[in-house]
GROMACS .gro file of C-alpha atoms in nm:
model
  284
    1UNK     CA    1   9.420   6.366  12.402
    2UNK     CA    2   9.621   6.361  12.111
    3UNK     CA    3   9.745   6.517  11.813
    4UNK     CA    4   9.893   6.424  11.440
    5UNK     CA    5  10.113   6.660  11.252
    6UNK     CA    6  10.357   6.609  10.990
    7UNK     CA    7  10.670   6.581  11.068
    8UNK     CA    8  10.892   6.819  10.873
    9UNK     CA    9  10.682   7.112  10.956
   10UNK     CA   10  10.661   7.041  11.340
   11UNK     CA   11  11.015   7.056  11.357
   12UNK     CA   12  11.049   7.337  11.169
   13UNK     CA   13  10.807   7.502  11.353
   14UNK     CA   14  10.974   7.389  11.675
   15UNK     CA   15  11.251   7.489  11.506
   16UNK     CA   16  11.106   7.891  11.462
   17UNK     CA   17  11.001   7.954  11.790
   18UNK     CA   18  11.313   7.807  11.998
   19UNK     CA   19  11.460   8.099  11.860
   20UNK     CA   20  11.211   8.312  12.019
   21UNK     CA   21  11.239   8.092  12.339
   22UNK     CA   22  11.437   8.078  12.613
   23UNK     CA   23  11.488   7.858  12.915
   24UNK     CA   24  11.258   8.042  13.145
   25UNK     CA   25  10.993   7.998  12.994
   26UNK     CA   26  11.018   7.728  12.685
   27UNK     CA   27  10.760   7.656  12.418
   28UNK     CA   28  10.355   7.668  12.407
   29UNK     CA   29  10.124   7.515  12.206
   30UNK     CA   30   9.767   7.388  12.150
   31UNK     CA   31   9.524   7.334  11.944
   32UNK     CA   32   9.296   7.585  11.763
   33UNK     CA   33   9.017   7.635  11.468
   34UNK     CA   34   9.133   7.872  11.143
   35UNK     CA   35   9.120   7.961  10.789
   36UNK     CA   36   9.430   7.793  10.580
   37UNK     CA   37   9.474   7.906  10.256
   38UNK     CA   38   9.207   7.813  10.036
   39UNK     CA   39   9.064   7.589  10.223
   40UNK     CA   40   8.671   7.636  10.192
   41UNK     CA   41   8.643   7.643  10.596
   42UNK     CA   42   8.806   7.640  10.919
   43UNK     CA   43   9.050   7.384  10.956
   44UNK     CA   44   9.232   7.229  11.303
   45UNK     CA   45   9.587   7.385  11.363
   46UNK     CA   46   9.848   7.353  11.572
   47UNK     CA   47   9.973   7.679  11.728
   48UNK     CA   48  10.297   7.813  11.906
   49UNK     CA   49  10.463   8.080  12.101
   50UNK     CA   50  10.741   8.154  12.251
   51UNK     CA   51  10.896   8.469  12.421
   52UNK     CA   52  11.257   8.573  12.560
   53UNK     CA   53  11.109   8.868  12.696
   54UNK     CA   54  11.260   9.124  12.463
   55UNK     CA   55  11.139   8.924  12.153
   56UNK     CA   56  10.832   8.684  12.067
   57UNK     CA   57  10.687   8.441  11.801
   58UNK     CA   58  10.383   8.292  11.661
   59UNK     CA   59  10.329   8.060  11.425
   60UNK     CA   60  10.039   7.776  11.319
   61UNK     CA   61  10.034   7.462  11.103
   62UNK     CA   62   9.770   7.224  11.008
   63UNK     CA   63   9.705   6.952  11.257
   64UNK     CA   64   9.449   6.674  11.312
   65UNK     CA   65   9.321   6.643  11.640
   66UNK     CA   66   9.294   6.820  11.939
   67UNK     CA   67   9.563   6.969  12.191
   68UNK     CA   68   9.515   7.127  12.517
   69UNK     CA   69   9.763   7.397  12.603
   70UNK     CA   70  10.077   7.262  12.712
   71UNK     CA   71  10.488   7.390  12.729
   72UNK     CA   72  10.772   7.207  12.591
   73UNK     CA   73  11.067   7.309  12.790
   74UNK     CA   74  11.309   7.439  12.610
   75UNK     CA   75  11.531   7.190  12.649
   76UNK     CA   76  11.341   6.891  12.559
   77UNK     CA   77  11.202   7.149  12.228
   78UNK     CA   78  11.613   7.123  12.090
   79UNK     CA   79  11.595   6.735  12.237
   80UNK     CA   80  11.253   6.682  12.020
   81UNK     CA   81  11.405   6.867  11.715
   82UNK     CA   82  11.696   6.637  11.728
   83UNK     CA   83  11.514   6.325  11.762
   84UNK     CA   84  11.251   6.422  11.476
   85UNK     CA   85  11.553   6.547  11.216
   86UNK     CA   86  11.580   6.219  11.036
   87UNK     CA   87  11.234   6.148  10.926
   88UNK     CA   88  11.230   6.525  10.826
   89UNK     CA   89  11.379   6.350  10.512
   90UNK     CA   90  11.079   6.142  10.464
   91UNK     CA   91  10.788   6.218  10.264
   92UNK     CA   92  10.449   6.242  10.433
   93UNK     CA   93  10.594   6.136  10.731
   94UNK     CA   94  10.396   6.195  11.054
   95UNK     CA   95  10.422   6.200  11.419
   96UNK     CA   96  10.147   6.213  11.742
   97UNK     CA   97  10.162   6.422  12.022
   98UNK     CA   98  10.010   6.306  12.303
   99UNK     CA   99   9.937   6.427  12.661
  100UNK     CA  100   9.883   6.181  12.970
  101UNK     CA  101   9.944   6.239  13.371
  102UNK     CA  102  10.251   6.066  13.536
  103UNK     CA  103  10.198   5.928  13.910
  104UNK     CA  104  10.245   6.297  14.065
  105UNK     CA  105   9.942   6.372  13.858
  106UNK     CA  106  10.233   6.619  13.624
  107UNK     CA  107  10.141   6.589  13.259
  108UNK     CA  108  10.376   6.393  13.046
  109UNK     CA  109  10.420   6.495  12.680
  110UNK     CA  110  10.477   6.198  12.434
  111UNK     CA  111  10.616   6.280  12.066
  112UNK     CA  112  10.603   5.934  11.878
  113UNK     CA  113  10.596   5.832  11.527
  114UNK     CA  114  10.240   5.774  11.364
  115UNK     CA  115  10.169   5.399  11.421
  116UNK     CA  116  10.215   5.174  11.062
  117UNK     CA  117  10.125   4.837  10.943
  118UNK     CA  118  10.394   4.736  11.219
  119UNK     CA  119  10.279   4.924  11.511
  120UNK     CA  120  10.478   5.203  11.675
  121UNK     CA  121  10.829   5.316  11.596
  122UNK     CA  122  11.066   5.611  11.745
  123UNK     CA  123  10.912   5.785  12.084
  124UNK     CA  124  11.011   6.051  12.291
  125UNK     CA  125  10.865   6.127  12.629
  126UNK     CA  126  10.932   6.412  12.861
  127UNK     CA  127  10.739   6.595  13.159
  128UNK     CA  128  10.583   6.950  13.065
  129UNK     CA  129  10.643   7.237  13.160
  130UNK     CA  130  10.400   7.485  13.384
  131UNK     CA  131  10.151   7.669  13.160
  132UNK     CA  132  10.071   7.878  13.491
  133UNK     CA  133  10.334   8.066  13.418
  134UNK     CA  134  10.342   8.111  13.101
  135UNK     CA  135  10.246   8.496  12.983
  136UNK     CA  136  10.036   8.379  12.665
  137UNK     CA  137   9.753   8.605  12.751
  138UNK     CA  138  10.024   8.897  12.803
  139UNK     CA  139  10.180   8.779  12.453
  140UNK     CA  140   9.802   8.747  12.301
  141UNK     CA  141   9.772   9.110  12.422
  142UNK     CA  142  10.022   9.213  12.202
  143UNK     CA  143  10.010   9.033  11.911
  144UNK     CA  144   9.617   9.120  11.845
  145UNK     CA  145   9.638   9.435  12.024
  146UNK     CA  146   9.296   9.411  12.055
  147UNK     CA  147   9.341   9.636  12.348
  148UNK     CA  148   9.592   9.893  12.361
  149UNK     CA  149   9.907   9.910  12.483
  150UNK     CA  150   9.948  10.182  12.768
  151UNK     CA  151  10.200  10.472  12.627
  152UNK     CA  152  10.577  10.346  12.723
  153UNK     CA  153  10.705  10.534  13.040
  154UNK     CA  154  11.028  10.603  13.199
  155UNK     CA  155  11.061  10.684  13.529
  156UNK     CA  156  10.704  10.792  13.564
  157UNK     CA  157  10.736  11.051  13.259
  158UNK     CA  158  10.558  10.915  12.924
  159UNK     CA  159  10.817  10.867  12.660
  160UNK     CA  160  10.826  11.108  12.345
  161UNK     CA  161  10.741  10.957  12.040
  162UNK     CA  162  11.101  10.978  11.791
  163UNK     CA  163  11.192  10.916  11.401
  164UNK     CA  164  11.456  10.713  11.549
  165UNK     CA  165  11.459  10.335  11.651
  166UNK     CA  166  11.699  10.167  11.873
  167UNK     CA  167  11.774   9.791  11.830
  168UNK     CA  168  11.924   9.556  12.032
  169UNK     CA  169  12.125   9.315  11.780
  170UNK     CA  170  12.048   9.047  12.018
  171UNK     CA  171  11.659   9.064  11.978
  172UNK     CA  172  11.720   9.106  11.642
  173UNK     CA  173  11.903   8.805  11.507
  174UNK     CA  174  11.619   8.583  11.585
  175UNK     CA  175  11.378   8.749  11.354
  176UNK     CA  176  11.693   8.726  11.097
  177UNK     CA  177  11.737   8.363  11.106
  178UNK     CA  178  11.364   8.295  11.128
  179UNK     CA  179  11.307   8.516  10.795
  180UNK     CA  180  11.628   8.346  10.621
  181UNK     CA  181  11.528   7.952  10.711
  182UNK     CA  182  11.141   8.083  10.552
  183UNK     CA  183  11.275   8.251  10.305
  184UNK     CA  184  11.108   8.583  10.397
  185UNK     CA  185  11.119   8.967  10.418
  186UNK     CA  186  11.060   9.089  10.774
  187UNK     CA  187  10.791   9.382  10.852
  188UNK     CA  188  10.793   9.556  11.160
  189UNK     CA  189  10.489   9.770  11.250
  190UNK     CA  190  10.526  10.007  11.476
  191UNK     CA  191  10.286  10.266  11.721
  192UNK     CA  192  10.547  10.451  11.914
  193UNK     CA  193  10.922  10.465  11.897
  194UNK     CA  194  10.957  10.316  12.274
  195UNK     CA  195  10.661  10.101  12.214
  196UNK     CA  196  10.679   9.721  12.146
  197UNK     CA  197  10.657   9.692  11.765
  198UNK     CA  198  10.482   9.407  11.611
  199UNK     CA  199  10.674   9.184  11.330
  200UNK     CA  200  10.544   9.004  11.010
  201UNK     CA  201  10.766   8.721  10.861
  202UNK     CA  202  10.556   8.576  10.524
  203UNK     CA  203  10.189   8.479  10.588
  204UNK     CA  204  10.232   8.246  10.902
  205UNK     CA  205  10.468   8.361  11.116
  206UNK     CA  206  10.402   8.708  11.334
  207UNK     CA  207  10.576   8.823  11.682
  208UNK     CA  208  10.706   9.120  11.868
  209UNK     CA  209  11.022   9.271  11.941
  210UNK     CA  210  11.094   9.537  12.224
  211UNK     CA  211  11.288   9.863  12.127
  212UNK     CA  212  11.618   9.891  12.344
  213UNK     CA  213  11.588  10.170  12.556
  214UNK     CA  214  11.796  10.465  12.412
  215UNK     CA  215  11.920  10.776  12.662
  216UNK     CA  216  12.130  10.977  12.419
  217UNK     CA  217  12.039  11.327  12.403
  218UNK     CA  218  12.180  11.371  12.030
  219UNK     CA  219  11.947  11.482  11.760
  220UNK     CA  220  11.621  11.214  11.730
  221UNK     CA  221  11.571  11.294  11.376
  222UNK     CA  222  11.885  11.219  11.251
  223UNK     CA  223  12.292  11.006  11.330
  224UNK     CA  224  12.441  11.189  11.635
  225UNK     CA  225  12.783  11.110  11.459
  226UNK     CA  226  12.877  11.324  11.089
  227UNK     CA  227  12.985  11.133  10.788
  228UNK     CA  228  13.362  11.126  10.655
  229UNK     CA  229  13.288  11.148  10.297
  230UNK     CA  230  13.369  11.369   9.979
  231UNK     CA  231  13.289  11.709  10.012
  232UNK     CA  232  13.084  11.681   9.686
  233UNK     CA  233  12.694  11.632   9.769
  234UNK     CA  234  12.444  11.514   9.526
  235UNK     CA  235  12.160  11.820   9.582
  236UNK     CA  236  11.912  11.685   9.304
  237UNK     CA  237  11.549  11.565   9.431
  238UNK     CA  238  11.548  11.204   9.334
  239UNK     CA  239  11.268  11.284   9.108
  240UNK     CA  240  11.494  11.438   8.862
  241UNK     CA  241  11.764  11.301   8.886
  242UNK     CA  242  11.907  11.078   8.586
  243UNK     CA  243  11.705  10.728   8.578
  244UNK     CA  244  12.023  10.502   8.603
  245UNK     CA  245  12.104  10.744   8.910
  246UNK     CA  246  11.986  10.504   9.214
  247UNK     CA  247  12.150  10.184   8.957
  248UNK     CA  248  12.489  10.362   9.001
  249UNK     CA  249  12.447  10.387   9.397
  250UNK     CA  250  12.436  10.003   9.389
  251UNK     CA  251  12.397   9.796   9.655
  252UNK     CA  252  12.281  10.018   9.911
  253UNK     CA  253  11.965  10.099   9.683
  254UNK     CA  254  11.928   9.735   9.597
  255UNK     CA  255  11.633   9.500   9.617
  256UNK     CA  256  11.814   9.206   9.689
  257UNK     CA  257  11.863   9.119  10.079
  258UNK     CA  258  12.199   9.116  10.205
  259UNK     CA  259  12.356   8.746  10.277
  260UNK     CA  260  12.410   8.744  10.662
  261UNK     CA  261  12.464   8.380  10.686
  262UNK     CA  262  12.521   8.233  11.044
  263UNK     CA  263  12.744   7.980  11.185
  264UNK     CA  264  12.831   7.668  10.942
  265UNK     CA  265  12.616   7.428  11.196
  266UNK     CA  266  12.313   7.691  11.250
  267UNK     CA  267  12.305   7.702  10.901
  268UNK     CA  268  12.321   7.344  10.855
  269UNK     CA  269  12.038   7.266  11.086
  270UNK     CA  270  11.840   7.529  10.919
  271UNK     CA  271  11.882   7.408  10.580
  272UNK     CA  272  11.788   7.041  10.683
  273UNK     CA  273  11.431   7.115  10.831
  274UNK     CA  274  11.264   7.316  10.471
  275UNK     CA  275  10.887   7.335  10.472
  276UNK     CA  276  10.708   7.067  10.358
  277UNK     CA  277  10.442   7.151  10.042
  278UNK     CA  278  10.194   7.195  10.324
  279UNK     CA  279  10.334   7.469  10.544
  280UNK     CA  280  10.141   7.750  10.322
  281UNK     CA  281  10.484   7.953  10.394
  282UNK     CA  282  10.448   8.109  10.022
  283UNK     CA  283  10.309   8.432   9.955
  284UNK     CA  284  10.060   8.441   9.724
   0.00000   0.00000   0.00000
């Protein structure tokens, strides 16, 4: 059982959804049937997810084989991202993912490259993790929401649905550095305040993020804290107001996302795994 994929986009992919992972519970994958792009029929693809509990991802690419469930620790998913880097530089360039059993019976992923003229070339083997454990029927819950989520409760009492949103900045800055490595806007969907709200980064990437839990009694419709600004207030509806109004706000009305760059090596390892043509990571 084995399965091809080209190597620029598997690492970026493993890439995506180690920042959704953690060491708990690593990275799935497998093998599935789909639509891709304008392809006339379904197509094989490679899937993942991966979940720290608070946030989740999932994202596909186009494959060629087959691929029974399996988890990449996530240790051995930063090893295998490593290892694959340098022929992310190489065009076309493809590796094979294959499963087998080790004498305990344990199955034992191997990542090589796609054998040449000359045989084989770099491998990398490792022992999988348990897919028993694994919540990716909780996490397909979610995602499809095919079935509803139950209302969010605290301490027995169903919590009220509020304009306000409460994020934790740590489930948040995966979602950043997956959008800014795709090049993408996030969208966040959302049912209840409390409730887990679903996430959209460009056409093949989705997930979920968990709303922090948020006590404060202050006002739900609006800052708890007051401003310390001029006294004089702007009172004209948008509507009429002059046309280069919002253009002399600047850059809080701008359409231009803000440059949150991370560390100089993040950033580096970001910038050395780009999509390859194929990835379909372009909105059209």
């Amino acid at each position: 059982m084995k399965i091809t994929v080209d190597t620029r986009d598997f690492a970026a992919m493993l890439l995506d959804l180690s920042r959704t992972a953690d060491e708990k519970r690593g990275v799935w994958l497998r093998s599935t049937r789909g639509y891709w792009g304008d392809e006339p029929g379904e197509v094989t693809l490679l899937a993942g997810l991966s979940t720290t509990g608070f946030v989740s991802g999932h994202t596909w690419m186009l494959a060629h084989g087959h691929l029974d469930p399996v988890v990449f620790p996530f240790e051995d998913v930063q090893a295998a991202i490593a290892v694959l880097k340098p022929f992310t530089k190489i065009e076309n360039h493809t590796v094979e993912i294959a499963i087998s059993e080790n004498a305990d019976g344990k199955p034992v992923v191997t990542v090589n490259e796609s054998p040449d003229l000359f045989g084989g070339g770099t491998a990398f083997q490792f022992t999988a993790g348990d897919c028993d454990t694994f919540p990716d029927e909780a996490l397909t819950r979610i995602l499809t929401r095919k079935t509803p989520l139950p209302a969010p409760r605290r301490n027995g009492m169903v919590v009220p649905d509020v304009p306000r949103s409460t994020w934790s900045p740590g489930a948040l800055e995966p979602l950043l550095r997956v959008a800014k490595r795709r090049k993408q806007t996030i969208r966040m969907f959302r049912s209840h305040s409390q409730q887990i709200h679903l996430v959209q980064i460009g056409p093949r990437w989705i997930g979920a993020i968990n709303p922090a839990f948020d006590d404060e009694t202050s006002d739900d419709t609006a800052p708890g804290v007051d401003a310390r600004l001029t006294d004089h207030v702007i009172t004209t509806d948008v509507t009429d107001a002059d046309e280069d109004w919002l253009t002399k706000i600047g850059v809080l009305f701008t359409d231009q996302p803000l440059d949150t760059a991370p560390a100089e090596e993040e950033q580096q390892q970001d910038e050395e795994l780009p999509l390859s043509d194929n990835s379909g990571d372009e909105d059209s």
